[in-house]
Coordinates of C-alpha atoms (C1' of nucleotides) in Angstrom, one line a residue:
Chain O
M1 CA 0.0 0.0 0.0
A2 CA 1.9 3.1 -1.2
L3 CA 0.8 6.2 0.5
D4 CA 2.6 9.5 0.1
N5 CA 2.9 12.2 2.8
A6 CA -0.1 14.2 1.4
D7 CA -2.4 11.1 1.8
I8 CA -1.3 10.5 5.3
A9 CA -1.6 14.2 6.2
A10 CA -5.1 14.2 4.8
V11 CA -6.2 11.4 7.1
L12 CA -4.7 13.1 10.2
S13 CA -6.4 16.3 9.3
R14 CA -9.8 14.6 9.0
I15 CA -9.2 13.0 12.4
A16 CA -8.6 16.5 13.8
V17 CA -11.8 17.8 12.2
F18 CA -14.0 15.0 13.3
S19 CA -12.5 15.0 16.8
E20 CA -13.6 18.6 17.1
L21 CA -17.1 17.8 15.8
A22 CA -17.3 15.0 18.3
G23 CA -16.5 17.5 21.0
E24 CA -13.3 15.9 22.2
N25 CA -10.5 17.7 23.9
P26 CA -9.7 20.5 21.5
F27 CA -6.0 20.0 22.2
K28 CA -6.2 16.5 20.9
A29 CA -7.6 17.8 17.6
R30 CA -4.7 20.4 17.6
A31 CA -2.2 17.6 18.1
F32 CA -3.4 15.7 15.0
S33 CA -3.6 18.8 12.8
S34 CA -0.2 20.0 13.7
V35 CA 1.3 16.6 12.9
A36 CA -0.6 16.6 9.6
R37 CA 1.1 19.9 8.7
A38 CA 4.5 18.6 9.7
I39 CA 4.0 15.5 7.6
E40 CA 2.8 17.4 4.6
K41 CA 6.0 19.5 4.6
H42 CA 8.4 16.7 5.6
P43 CA 11.2 16.3 3.1
E44 CA 11.4 12.5 3.7
R45 CA 8.7 10.0 2.9
V46 CA 6.8 9.1 6.0
E47 CA 6.5 5.6 4.7
D48 CA 10.3 5.3 4.8
L49 CA 10.5 6.8 8.2
A50 CA 8.0 4.3 9.5
A51 CA 9.9 1.4 8.0
Q52 CA 13.0 2.6 9.8
G53 CA 11.1 3.1 13.1
R54 CA 11.8 6.8 13.0
L55 CA 8.3 8.2 13.1
R56 CA 8.7 9.6 16.6
E57 CA 11.4 11.9 15.3
I58 CA 8.7 14.1 13.9
H59 CA 7.8 16.7 16.5
G60 CA 4.4 16.0 17.9
V61 CA 4.2 12.3 17.1
G62 CA 3.7 10.2 20.2
K63 CA 2.5 6.7 20.8
S64 CA -1.1 7.2 19.6
I65 CA -0.3 9.0 16.4
E66 CA 2.5 6.6 15.6
E67 CA -0.1 3.8 15.9
V68 CA -2.6 5.6 13.7
V69 CA 0.1 6.1 11.0
A70 CA 1.3 2.5 11.2
D71 CA -2.3 1.3 11.0
L72 CA -2.8 3.4 7.9
L73 CA 0.4 2.3 6.2
V74 CA -0.4 -1.4 6.7
T75 CA -4.1 -1.5 6.0
G76 CA -4.6 1.7 4.0
R77 CA -7.3 2.7 6.5
S78 CA -7.6 4.3 9.9
G79 CA -9.9 2.6 12.4
L80 CA -9.9 5.8 14.5
L81 CA -11.0 7.9 11.6
E82 CA -13.7 5.4 10.6
D83 CA -15.1 5.3 14.2
L84 CA -15.2 9.1 14.3
M85 CA -16.8 9.5 10.8
G86 CA -19.3 6.8 11.6
R87 CA -20.9 9.1 14.1
F88 CA -21.8 11.6 11.5
P89 CA -23.5 11.6 8.1
A90 CA -21.2 11.8 5.0
G91 CA -20.3 15.2 3.9
I92 CA -21.0 17.0 7.2
Q93 CA -17.5 18.6 7.2
D94 CA -18.7 20.8 4.3
L95 CA -20.7 22.7 6.9
L96 CA -17.5 23.9 8.4
S97 CA -16.6 25.7 5.2
V98 CA -19.5 28.1 5.8
S99 CA -18.0 31.2 7.5
G100 CA -19.4 31.5 11.0
M101 CA -20.0 27.7 11.3
G102 CA -17.5 26.1 13.6
P103 CA -17.5 22.7 15.2
K104 CA -19.9 23.7 18.0
R105 CA -22.6 25.2 15.7
V106 CA -22.2 22.3 13.2
K107 CA -22.8 19.9 16.1
A108 CA -25.8 21.9 17.3
V109 CA -27.6 22.1 13.9
H110 CA -26.9 18.4 13.2
E111 CA -28.1 17.1 16.6
N112 CA -31.1 19.3 17.0
L113 CA -32.2 19.9 13.4
G114 CA -30.8 16.9 11.5
V115 CA -28.9 19.3 9.2
S116 CA -26.0 17.6 7.4
T117 CA -25.5 19.5 4.2
I118 CA -25.2 23.1 3.2
G119 CA -28.5 22.9 1.3
E120 CA -30.3 21.7 4.4
L121 CA -28.6 24.4 6.4
E122 CA -29.9 27.1 4.0
Y123 CA -33.4 25.6 4.1
A124 CA -33.3 25.5 7.9
C125 CA -32.3 29.2 8.0
R126 CA -35.1 30.1 5.5
E127 CA -37.6 28.2 7.7
N128 CA -36.4 30.2 10.6
R129 CA -35.5 27.1 12.6
L130 CA -32.0 28.1 13.8
V131 CA -33.3 30.8 16.1
A132 CA -34.8 28.2 18.3
L133 CA -31.4 26.7 19.2
D134 CA -29.6 27.7 22.4
G135 CA -27.0 30.4 21.6
F136 CA -28.5 31.2 18.2
G137 CA -30.6 34.2 17.4
E138 CA -32.0 36.2 14.6
K139 CA -28.7 37.8 13.6
T140 CA -26.7 34.6 13.7
Q141 CA -29.2 33.0 11.4
A142 CA -29.1 35.9 9.0
N143 CA -25.3 36.0 9.0
I144 CA -25.1 32.2 8.3
L145 CA -27.6 32.7 5.4
K146 CA -25.5 35.5 4.0
A147 CA -22.3 33.4 4.3
I148 CA -24.0 30.6 2.4
E149 CA -25.0 33.0 -0.4
F150 CA -21.5 34.5 -0.5
R151 CA -20.0 31.0 -0.8
K152 CA -22.4 30.2 -3.6
R153 CA -21.6 33.2 -5.8
S154 CA -18.0 33.9 -5.2
Q155 CA -15.0 31.9 -6.4
D156 CA -13.4 30.7 -3.3
S157 CA -9.9 32.0 -4.1
R158 CA -8.1 34.5 -6.2
L159 CA -4.8 34.4 -8.1
F160 CA -1.8 36.1 -6.8
S161 CA -2.0 38.7 -9.5
D162 CA -5.7 39.5 -8.8
A163 CA -5.3 39.7 -5.0
L164 CA -2.3 41.9 -5.3
S165 CA -4.0 44.3 -7.6
I166 CA -7.1 44.5 -5.3
G167 CA -4.7 45.0 -2.3
E168 CA -2.5 47.7 -4.0
D169 CA -5.6 49.5 -5.1
L170 CA -7.0 49.6 -1.5
V171 CA -3.7 50.7 -0.1
A172 CA -3.6 53.6 -2.5
L173 CA -7.2 54.6 -1.6
A174 CA -6.5 54.4 2.1
V175 CA -3.3 56.5 1.8
K176 CA -5.1 59.1 -0.1
S177 CA -7.9 59.3 2.5
G178 CA -5.6 61.1 5.0
H179 CA -6.8 59.0 7.9
F180 CA -3.6 57.0 8.1
R181 CA 0.1 57.6 8.5
H182 CA 1.1 54.3 6.9
V183 CA -0.9 51.6 5.0
Q184 CA 0.8 48.3 4.3
I185 CA -0.1 44.9 2.9
A186 CA 0.4 42.2 5.5
G187 CA -0.8 38.6 5.8
S188 CA -0.3 35.9 3.2
L189 CA -0.1 38.6 0.4
R190 CA 3.1 39.8 2.0
R191 CA 4.4 36.2 2.6
G192 CA 3.5 35.1 -0.8
K193 CA 1.2 32.3 -1.8
S194 CA -0.2 30.8 -5.0
S195 CA -3.8 31.7 -4.3
F196 CA -5.7 33.7 -1.8
K197 CA -8.9 33.5 0.2
D198 CA -8.5 36.8 1.9
I199 CA -6.0 39.7 2.2
D200 CA -4.8 41.6 5.3
I201 CA -4.0 45.3 5.3
L202 CA -2.4 47.1 8.2
A203 CA -3.3 50.8 8.7
I204 CA -1.4 53.0 11.1
L205 CA -3.6 55.9 12.2
A206 CA -2.4 59.4 11.5
P207 CA -1.6 61.5 14.6
G208 CA -4.8 63.0 16.1
T209 CA -7.1 60.8 13.9
G210 CA -10.2 59.3 15.5
T211 CA -11.0 55.6 15.0
D212 CA -14.6 56.3 14.1
G213 CA -13.8 58.2 10.9
A214 CA -11.1 55.7 9.9
R215 CA -13.4 52.8 10.5
D216 CA -16.2 54.4 8.5
F217 CA -13.9 55.2 5.7
L218 CA -12.6 51.6 5.5
A219 CA -16.1 50.2 5.7
S220 CA -17.1 52.5 2.8
L221 CA -14.6 50.6 0.5
S222 CA -16.8 47.5 0.7
D223 CA -18.9 46.0 -2.1
P224 CA -22.6 46.6 -1.6
D225 CA -23.8 44.7 1.4
G226 CA -20.3 43.5 1.9
I227 CA -19.4 44.6 5.4
I228 CA -18.6 41.6 7.5
G229 CA -17.6 43.5 10.7
A230 CA -16.4 46.9 11.8
G231 CA -14.9 47.5 15.2
D232 CA -12.4 49.9 16.8
T233 CA -9.3 48.1 15.5
K234 CA -10.6 45.8 12.8
V235 CA -12.8 46.2 9.7
S236 CA -13.6 43.3 7.5
I237 CA -15.3 43.7 4.1
H238 CA -15.8 42.1 0.8
R239 CA -14.1 44.0 -2.0
M240 CA -14.6 42.7 -5.6
G241 CA -15.8 39.5 -4.0
L242 CA -12.6 39.0 -2.0
Q243 CA -12.5 39.2 1.8
V244 CA -10.3 42.0 3.1
D245 CA -9.3 42.5 6.7
F246 CA -8.0 45.9 7.8
R247 CA -6.3 46.2 11.2
M248 CA -5.8 49.7 12.7
V249 CA -3.2 50.4 15.3
S250 CA -1.4 53.4 16.6
A251 CA 2.2 54.3 15.5
G252 CA 3.7 52.8 18.7
S253 CA 2.6 49.3 17.8
H254 CA 3.5 49.5 14.1
A255 CA 6.3 46.9 14.2
S256 CA 4.6 44.4 16.4
A257 CA 1.4 44.7 14.5
L258 CA 3.1 44.2 11.1
Q259 CA 4.8 41.1 12.5
H260 CA 1.6 39.9 14.0
F261 CA -0.6 40.4 10.9
T262 CA 1.9 39.0 8.5
G263 CA 1.7 35.6 10.2
S264 CA 1.5 32.8 9.4
R265 CA -0.6 31.7 12.3
E266 CA 1.7 28.7 12.9
H267 CA 4.8 30.9 12.8
N268 CA 3.3 33.3 15.3
T269 CA 2.3 30.6 17.6
L270 CA 5.8 29.3 17.8
L271 CA 7.1 32.9 18.2
R272 CA 4.8 33.6 21.1
S273 CA 5.6 30.3 22.8
R274 CA 9.2 31.3 22.5
A275 CA 8.4 34.7 24.1
K276 CA 6.5 33.1 26.9
A277 CA 9.4 30.7 27.7
R278 CA 11.5 33.9 28.1
G279 CA 9.0 35.4 30.5
L280 CA 7.6 37.8 27.8
K281 CA 4.1 38.3 26.5
M282 CA 3.8 39.0 22.8
N283 CA 0.8 40.4 20.9
E284 CA 0.0 42.8 18.1
Y285 CA 0.6 45.8 20.4
G286 CA 4.1 45.0 21.6
I287 CA 6.3 42.8 23.7
F288 CA 5.8 43.0 27.4
R289 CA 7.7 41.9 30.5
D290 CA 6.1 40.4 33.6
D291 CA 5.9 43.8 35.3
G292 CA 3.9 45.2 32.3
T293 CA 6.7 47.3 30.9
D294 CA 7.3 46.9 27.2
I295 CA 10.4 46.4 25.0
A296 CA 10.6 49.2 22.5
C297 CA 10.4 47.8 18.9
P298 CA 11.0 50.4 16.2
D299 CA 11.0 47.8 13.5
E300 CA 10.5 44.1 12.8
E301 CA 14.2 43.4 13.4
A302 CA 13.7 44.5 17.0
V303 CA 10.7 42.3 17.4
Y304 CA 12.7 39.2 16.4
R305 CA 15.7 40.4 18.4
A306 CA 13.6 40.6 21.5
V307 CA 13.1 36.9 21.4
G308 CA 16.7 36.2 20.5
L309 CA 16.3 35.7 16.8
G310 CA 17.5 37.4 13.6
W311 CA 14.9 39.0 11.3
I312 CA 13.1 36.3 9.3
P313 CA 12.0 37.3 5.7
P314 CA 8.2 37.2 5.4
E315 CA 8.3 34.5 2.7
L316 CA 9.9 32.0 5.2
R317 CA 7.4 32.5 8.0
E318 CA 5.6 29.2 7.5
A319 CA 6.7 27.4 10.7
D320 CA 8.9 25.1 8.6
G321 CA 12.4 25.4 10.0
E322 CA 12.9 29.1 9.8
M323 CA 12.8 29.6 13.6
E324 CA 15.6 27.0 14.1
A325 CA 17.6 28.6 11.3
A326 CA 17.2 32.1 12.7
E327 CA 18.4 30.8 16.1
A328 CA 21.4 29.1 14.6
G329 CA 22.2 32.0 12.4
T330 CA 21.8 29.9 9.2
L331 CA 19.0 31.6 7.5
P332 CA 19.7 31.7 3.7
V333 CA 20.4 35.0 1.9
L334 CA 17.4 34.8 -0.4
V335 CA 17.5 35.6 -4.1
E336 CA 16.4 39.1 -5.0
A337 CA 15.2 40.8 -8.1
G338 CA 18.6 42.4 -8.6
D339 CA 20.3 39.0 -8.8
L340 CA 18.5 37.9 -11.9
R341 CA 20.4 38.1 -15.2
G342 CA 18.6 35.9 -17.7
M343 CA 15.0 35.9 -18.9
V344 CA 14.2 32.3 -19.7
H345 CA 11.2 31.0 -21.7
V346 CA 10.1 33.9 -23.9
H347 CA 7.6 33.6 -26.8
T348 CA 7.4 35.9 -29.8
D349 CA 5.2 36.5 -32.9
W350 CA 7.0 33.6 -34.5
S351 CA 4.5 31.4 -32.6
D352 CA 1.7 32.7 -30.3
G353 CA 3.5 35.7 -28.8
T354 CA 2.5 39.3 -29.8
R355 CA 5.9 40.9 -30.3
S356 CA 9.0 40.4 -32.4
V357 CA 12.1 38.8 -31.1
E358 CA 13.9 42.2 -31.2
E359 CA 11.1 43.9 -29.2
M360 CA 11.1 41.2 -26.5
A361 CA 14.9 41.3 -26.3
R362 CA 14.8 45.1 -25.8
E363 CA 12.1 44.8 -23.2
C364 CA 14.3 42.3 -21.3
R365 CA 17.2 44.7 -21.5
K366 CA 15.0 47.5 -20.3
R367 CA 14.3 45.5 -17.2
G368 CA 18.0 45.1 -16.5
F369 CA 18.5 41.6 -17.9
S370 CA 21.6 40.8 -19.9
W371 CA 20.4 37.6 -21.7
M372 CA 17.2 36.0 -22.9
C373 CA 16.3 32.5 -23.8
L374 CA 14.0 32.6 -26.8
S375 CA 11.6 29.6 -26.9
D376 CA 8.7 29.6 -29.2
H377 CA 6.4 26.6 -29.5
S378 CA 7.3 23.4 -31.4
R379 CA 5.5 21.9 -34.4
T380 CA 3.0 19.7 -32.6
A381 CA 1.6 22.8 -30.8
S382 CA -0.2 23.8 -34.0
Y383 CA -2.9 25.7 -32.0
A384 CA -0.1 28.0 -30.9
G385 CA 1.5 28.4 -34.3
G386 CA 4.4 26.0 -33.4
L387 CA 7.5 26.1 -35.7
D388 CA 8.5 23.4 -38.0
A389 CA 12.1 22.6 -38.5
E390 CA 12.6 25.0 -41.5
R391 CA 11.1 27.9 -39.6
L392 CA 13.3 27.1 -36.7
V393 CA 16.4 27.4 -38.9
E394 CA 15.1 30.8 -40.3
Q395 CA 14.6 32.0 -36.8
A396 CA 18.2 31.0 -35.9
E397 CA 19.3 33.4 -38.7
E398 CA 17.3 36.3 -37.2
V399 CA 18.8 35.5 -33.8
K400 CA 22.3 35.6 -35.1
A401 CA 21.7 39.0 -36.7
L402 CA 20.1 40.4 -33.6
N403 CA 23.0 39.2 -31.4
R404 CA 25.3 41.3 -33.5
K405 CA 23.0 44.3 -33.3
L406 CA 22.2 44.1 -29.6
S407 CA 25.5 43.0 -28.2
P408 CA 26.5 42.7 -25.4
F409 CA 22.9 41.6 -24.8
R410 CA 22.7 38.0 -25.8
I411 CA 19.8 35.9 -27.1
F412 CA 20.1 32.2 -26.7
H413 CA 18.1 30.3 -29.3
G414 CA 16.0 27.4 -28.2
V415 CA 12.5 26.1 -28.4
E416 CA 9.7 25.1 -26.0
S417 CA 9.3 21.6 -27.3
D418 CA 6.1 19.6 -26.6
I419 CA 6.8 16.4 -24.7
L420 CA 4.9 13.9 -26.7
A421 CA 2.7 11.2 -25.2
D422 CA 5.6 8.7 -25.2
G423 CA 8.0 11.2 -23.6
S424 CA 9.9 12.0 -26.8
L425 CA 10.7 15.5 -27.9
D426 CA 9.1 17.2 -30.9
Y427 CA 12.0 17.2 -33.5
P428 CA 14.6 14.8 -34.7
D429 CA 17.9 15.0 -32.8
G430 CA 19.6 16.6 -35.7
V431 CA 17.3 19.6 -35.4
L432 CA 17.6 19.9 -31.7
D433 CA 21.4 19.8 -32.0
G434 CA 21.4 23.1 -33.7
L435 CA 19.9 24.9 -30.7
D436 CA 21.4 26.4 -27.6
F437 CA 18.9 24.8 -25.3
V438 CA 15.5 23.0 -25.2
I439 CA 12.7 23.5 -22.7
G440 CA 10.4 20.5 -22.7
S441 CA 6.8 20.9 -21.6
I442 CA 3.6 18.8 -21.6
H443 CA 0.7 20.5 -23.3
S444 CA -1.5 17.6 -24.5
K445 CA -3.0 14.4 -23.1
L446 CA -3.2 15.8 -19.6
T447 CA -5.4 13.1 -18.2
M448 CA -2.8 10.5 -17.8
G449 CA -2.6 8.3 -14.7
K450 CA 0.3 8.6 -12.3
E451 CA 2.3 5.7 -13.8
E452 CA 2.0 6.9 -17.4
A453 CA 2.7 10.5 -16.6
T454 CA 5.8 9.6 -14.6
K455 CA 7.1 7.4 -17.4
R456 CA 6.5 10.2 -19.9
L457 CA 8.4 12.7 -17.7
L458 CA 11.3 10.3 -16.9
S459 CA 11.7 9.5 -20.6
A460 CA 11.9 13.2 -21.5
I461 CA 14.4 14.0 -18.7
A462 CA 16.6 11.1 -19.8
N463 CA 17.0 12.8 -23.2
P464 CA 20.3 14.6 -23.0
R465 CA 19.0 17.3 -25.4
L466 CA 16.4 18.4 -22.8
T467 CA 17.9 21.4 -20.9
V468 CA 14.9 22.6 -18.9
L469 CA 11.8 20.8 -17.7
G470 CA 8.9 23.3 -18.2
H471 CA 5.8 23.7 -15.9
A472 CA 6.3 20.2 -14.6
S473 CA 2.9 19.6 -12.9
G474 CA 0.6 20.9 -15.6
R475 CA -1.6 22.6 -13.0
L476 CA -3.8 25.6 -13.7
L477 CA -4.5 27.3 -10.4
L478 CA -8.2 27.4 -9.4
A479 CA -9.0 25.6 -12.7
R480 CA -7.1 22.4 -13.2
E481 CA -5.4 19.9 -10.9
G482 CA -2.5 18.9 -13.0
Y483 CA -1.6 15.3 -13.7
P484 CA -0.3 13.1 -10.9
F485 CA 3.3 12.0 -11.0
D486 CA 5.9 10.3 -8.7
E487 CA 7.7 13.3 -7.4
A488 CA 10.7 11.4 -5.9
A489 CA 11.4 9.6 -9.1
V490 CA 11.2 12.8 -11.2
L491 CA 13.5 14.7 -8.8
D492 CA 15.9 11.7 -8.8
A493 CA 16.0 11.9 -12.6
L494 CA 16.5 15.7 -12.7
E495 CA 19.4 15.4 -10.3
A496 CA 21.0 12.5 -12.1
H497 CA 20.8 14.2 -15.5
G498 CA 21.7 17.7 -14.4
T499 CA 18.4 19.0 -15.8
V500 CA 17.1 22.5 -14.9
L501 CA 13.7 22.6 -13.3
E502 CA 11.5 25.5 -14.4
H503 CA 9.4 27.5 -12.0
N504 CA 6.7 28.9 -14.4
C505 CA 5.8 32.4 -13.1
N506 CA 2.5 32.8 -14.9
P507 CA 0.1 33.6 -12.1
H508 CA -2.3 31.0 -13.5
R509 CA 0.4 28.4 -13.1
L510 CA 3.1 29.1 -10.5
D511 CA 4.2 25.6 -11.4
P512 CA 5.6 23.6 -9.7
D513 CA 4.4 24.7 -6.3
W514 CA 6.9 26.3 -4.0
S515 CA 6.9 23.4 -1.6
L516 CA 8.1 21.0 -4.3
L517 CA 10.5 23.7 -5.4
R518 CA 12.0 23.8 -2.0
R519 CA 12.5 20.0 -2.0
A520 CA 14.2 20.2 -5.5
A521 CA 16.4 23.1 -4.5
R522 CA 17.5 21.3 -1.3
R523 CA 18.8 18.5 -3.6
G524 CA 20.8 21.0 -5.6
I525 CA 18.6 20.8 -8.7
P526 CA 19.0 24.2 -10.5
I527 CA 15.8 26.2 -10.6
S528 CA 15.0 28.6 -13.4
I529 CA 12.5 31.4 -12.7
D530 CA 10.6 31.7 -16.0
P531 CA 8.0 34.2 -17.1
D532 CA 6.6 32.1 -20.1
A533 CA 5.9 35.6 -21.5
H534 CA 3.9 36.2 -24.7
D535 CA 4.1 40.0 -24.5
P536 CA 6.2 42.6 -22.5
E537 CA 3.6 42.7 -19.6
G538 CA 4.1 38.9 -19.2
L539 CA 7.8 39.6 -18.4
D540 CA 6.6 41.4 -15.2
D541 CA 5.2 38.1 -13.9
M542 CA 8.7 37.4 -12.8
R543 CA 7.8 39.1 -9.5
F544 CA 5.4 36.2 -8.6
G545 CA 8.0 33.6 -9.4
L546 CA 10.7 35.4 -7.5
T547 CA 8.4 35.4 -4.4
M548 CA 7.9 31.6 -4.8
A549 CA 11.7 31.0 -5.2
R550 CA 12.2 32.9 -2.0
K551 CA 9.5 30.8 -0.2
A552 CA 11.5 27.8 -1.4
W553 CA 14.5 29.2 0.5
C554 CA 16.5 29.7 -2.7
T555 CA 19.7 31.7 -2.7
P556 CA 21.0 33.2 -6.0
E557 CA 23.4 30.2 -6.3
R558 CA 20.3 27.9 -6.6
I559 CA 18.8 29.9 -9.4
F560 CA 19.8 29.1 -13.0
N561 CA 19.0 32.6 -14.4
C562 CA 21.1 34.4 -11.8
M563 CA 24.1 33.3 -13.9
E564 CA 26.1 35.9 -15.9
V565 CA 25.8 35.6 -19.6
E566 CA 29.2 34.0 -20.0
E567 CA 28.4 31.4 -17.4
A568 CA 25.1 30.6 -19.1
D569 CA 26.9 30.3 -22.5
A570 CA 29.4 28.0 -21.0
Y571 CA 26.6 25.9 -19.3
F572 CA 24.8 25.4 -22.6
R573 CA 28.0 24.6 -24.5
K574 CA 28.9 22.0 -21.9
R575 CA 25.5 20.4 -22.1
R576 CA 25.8 20.1 -25.8
E577 CA 29.4 18.7 -25.6
A578 CA 28.0 15.9 -23.5
F579 CA 26.2 14.5 -26.6
G580 CA 28.9 15.6 -29.0
T581 CA 27.4 18.4 -31.1
S582 CA 29.0 21.5 -30.0
Chain H
dG1 C1' -2.7 13.8 22.3
dC2 C1' 1.9 15.7 23.3
dC3 C1' 5.6 17.5 26.0
dG4 C1' 9.4 19.5 29.4
dT5 C1' 15.4 26.3 30.4
dT6 C1' 8.2 25.7 34.4
dT7 C1' 7.4 20.4 34.2
dT8 C1' 6.3 13.2 33.9
dC9 C1' 1.2 16.4 35.3
dG10 C1' -0.7 20.6 33.9
dG11 C1' -0.8 23.2 30.5
dC12 C1' -1.1 23.8 25.5
dC13 C1' -0.7 31.9 21.9
dC14 C1' -3.4 35.7 22.0
dG15 C1' -6.9 39.0 21.0
dA16 C1' -11.0 41.1 18.1
dC17 C1' -15.6 41.0 17.0
dT18 C1' -20.4 39.5 17.2
dG19 C1' -24.4 38.0 19.3
dT20 C1' -26.9 36.5 22.9
dT21 C1' -26.1 37.4 26.7
dT22 C1' -26.1 40.2 32.1
dT23 C1' -20.6 37.8 32.1
dC24 C1' -19.4 34.9 28.2
dA25 C1' -19.3 31.4 24.2
dG26 C1' -18.3 30.8 19.5
dT27 C1' -15.7 31.9 15.6
dC28 C1' -11.9 33.8 13.3
dG29 C1' -7.2 34.9 12.1

DNA sequence: GCCGTTTTCGGCCCGACTGTTTTCAGTCG
């Protein structure tokens, strides 16, 4: 029974959810869900750890959870989970996804009204039956109904690009209002993520400003009927269908509030435990000693320093080893925009791009890049105007001429070759041998099973002419899952063949996910941050990929396109020499 | 259920907001 870490984590999370529903000790549920998170992120296969008797090495795994995992690995099932789930009708956990419905209320509507689906809950609200329950009233019922309706009409999440544009727009409006001294994006939008359910914005009140006016102003930014709550320090609204939480604090709490509202929750929990162990209390207003006096924190550096840590970049605040690294002084110096030299994976009007090679090259140069990897589509991608072998040769001539014209800027000539169903590339070897590099991507037959997809990827990676593996998972965020594949086998192959792994920065893709990127980078597989641009605006998507690379703990040394042009040239030459065509 | 610069038992981060309540429970982040 092969189970990967995600499968095991999913079972433990369900145990946590159903334990809460069953009204068990809430700390028990927390124990299961924190181990679920740890397993999901764990670099080693839990199945291997179990085989070596090393499960207890995972923080939070004790006797009981070890047994649950062992049970799961042997039988593929969990007796504990089945017992818990047996007490409730199927699908009841959906009720928890309605904002305002937590375990207690789900339990109450289920036990007293027989409600077990969102549809039944909506009906019960309309029949005015919730008000009869203890602890429920008119307003609670109305709010639950509103939350159900919101859930029905809104897409649950937004892309990075959408969330950022809504957030930046709100920051600009709030700054302009004059109510605030500073307005700043916090939360997961500051930490970086591939999709967003809400955004957090920190607003520091201007001197002498009253909270009433500030609160009313922020509430006025809401969609019609979109105010979720508005108090003295917190205003929550829906803006363009996305939940936005504003937090207002005075200037003295700026640094603590920024740290607090940036999160993640798990990171903050660890940080506050740490503070507590040092006799300090930490909250969004400051850091306090036992006697109530506070430690002055002019900036986030001071906040971390107060608990004996160096400053941790927001992207790393996921409770995944950053605290230990900060304590040991081994935090990585993360890649920055200024470290990037090459723009890899650029399309032009030779295939489905909108601009000429020269225009795209000049746009790259304008953005401070010194080289570009031109990669139009290959012949099988006829829907995208893919190039046949003759056109590819013509394009090579144009690239040669442009390289003379634009020197010292350098265009490397390659192609984004479809990886065909059997894993082969889209041209005969002789054609590929004339190129500087080849990006291989899967664009067709996306519904393969795990075994078939893995075989297809492995066969492409084993081809020495493949330089870069493009958008490896095939996912489209909020739209398409991507095909399943054996991650460990693919990473092994990339490592063995010295193949570059692309991180595709298109906000619809952000592929592969930063968590996989981190595992790849940890093995020393070079990562290329690629815009997959079809026009100049597409080049600016690099900012999203850069954030993901930072979340993956990447230093410039890990990033392929941080190489200088001479190094990149030498790299491509060496790759080609390996199969004797330089 | 887990764990130990406070500990093998007693805690487990901390606060805002809302609504149903006269002092707090539930939910959320």
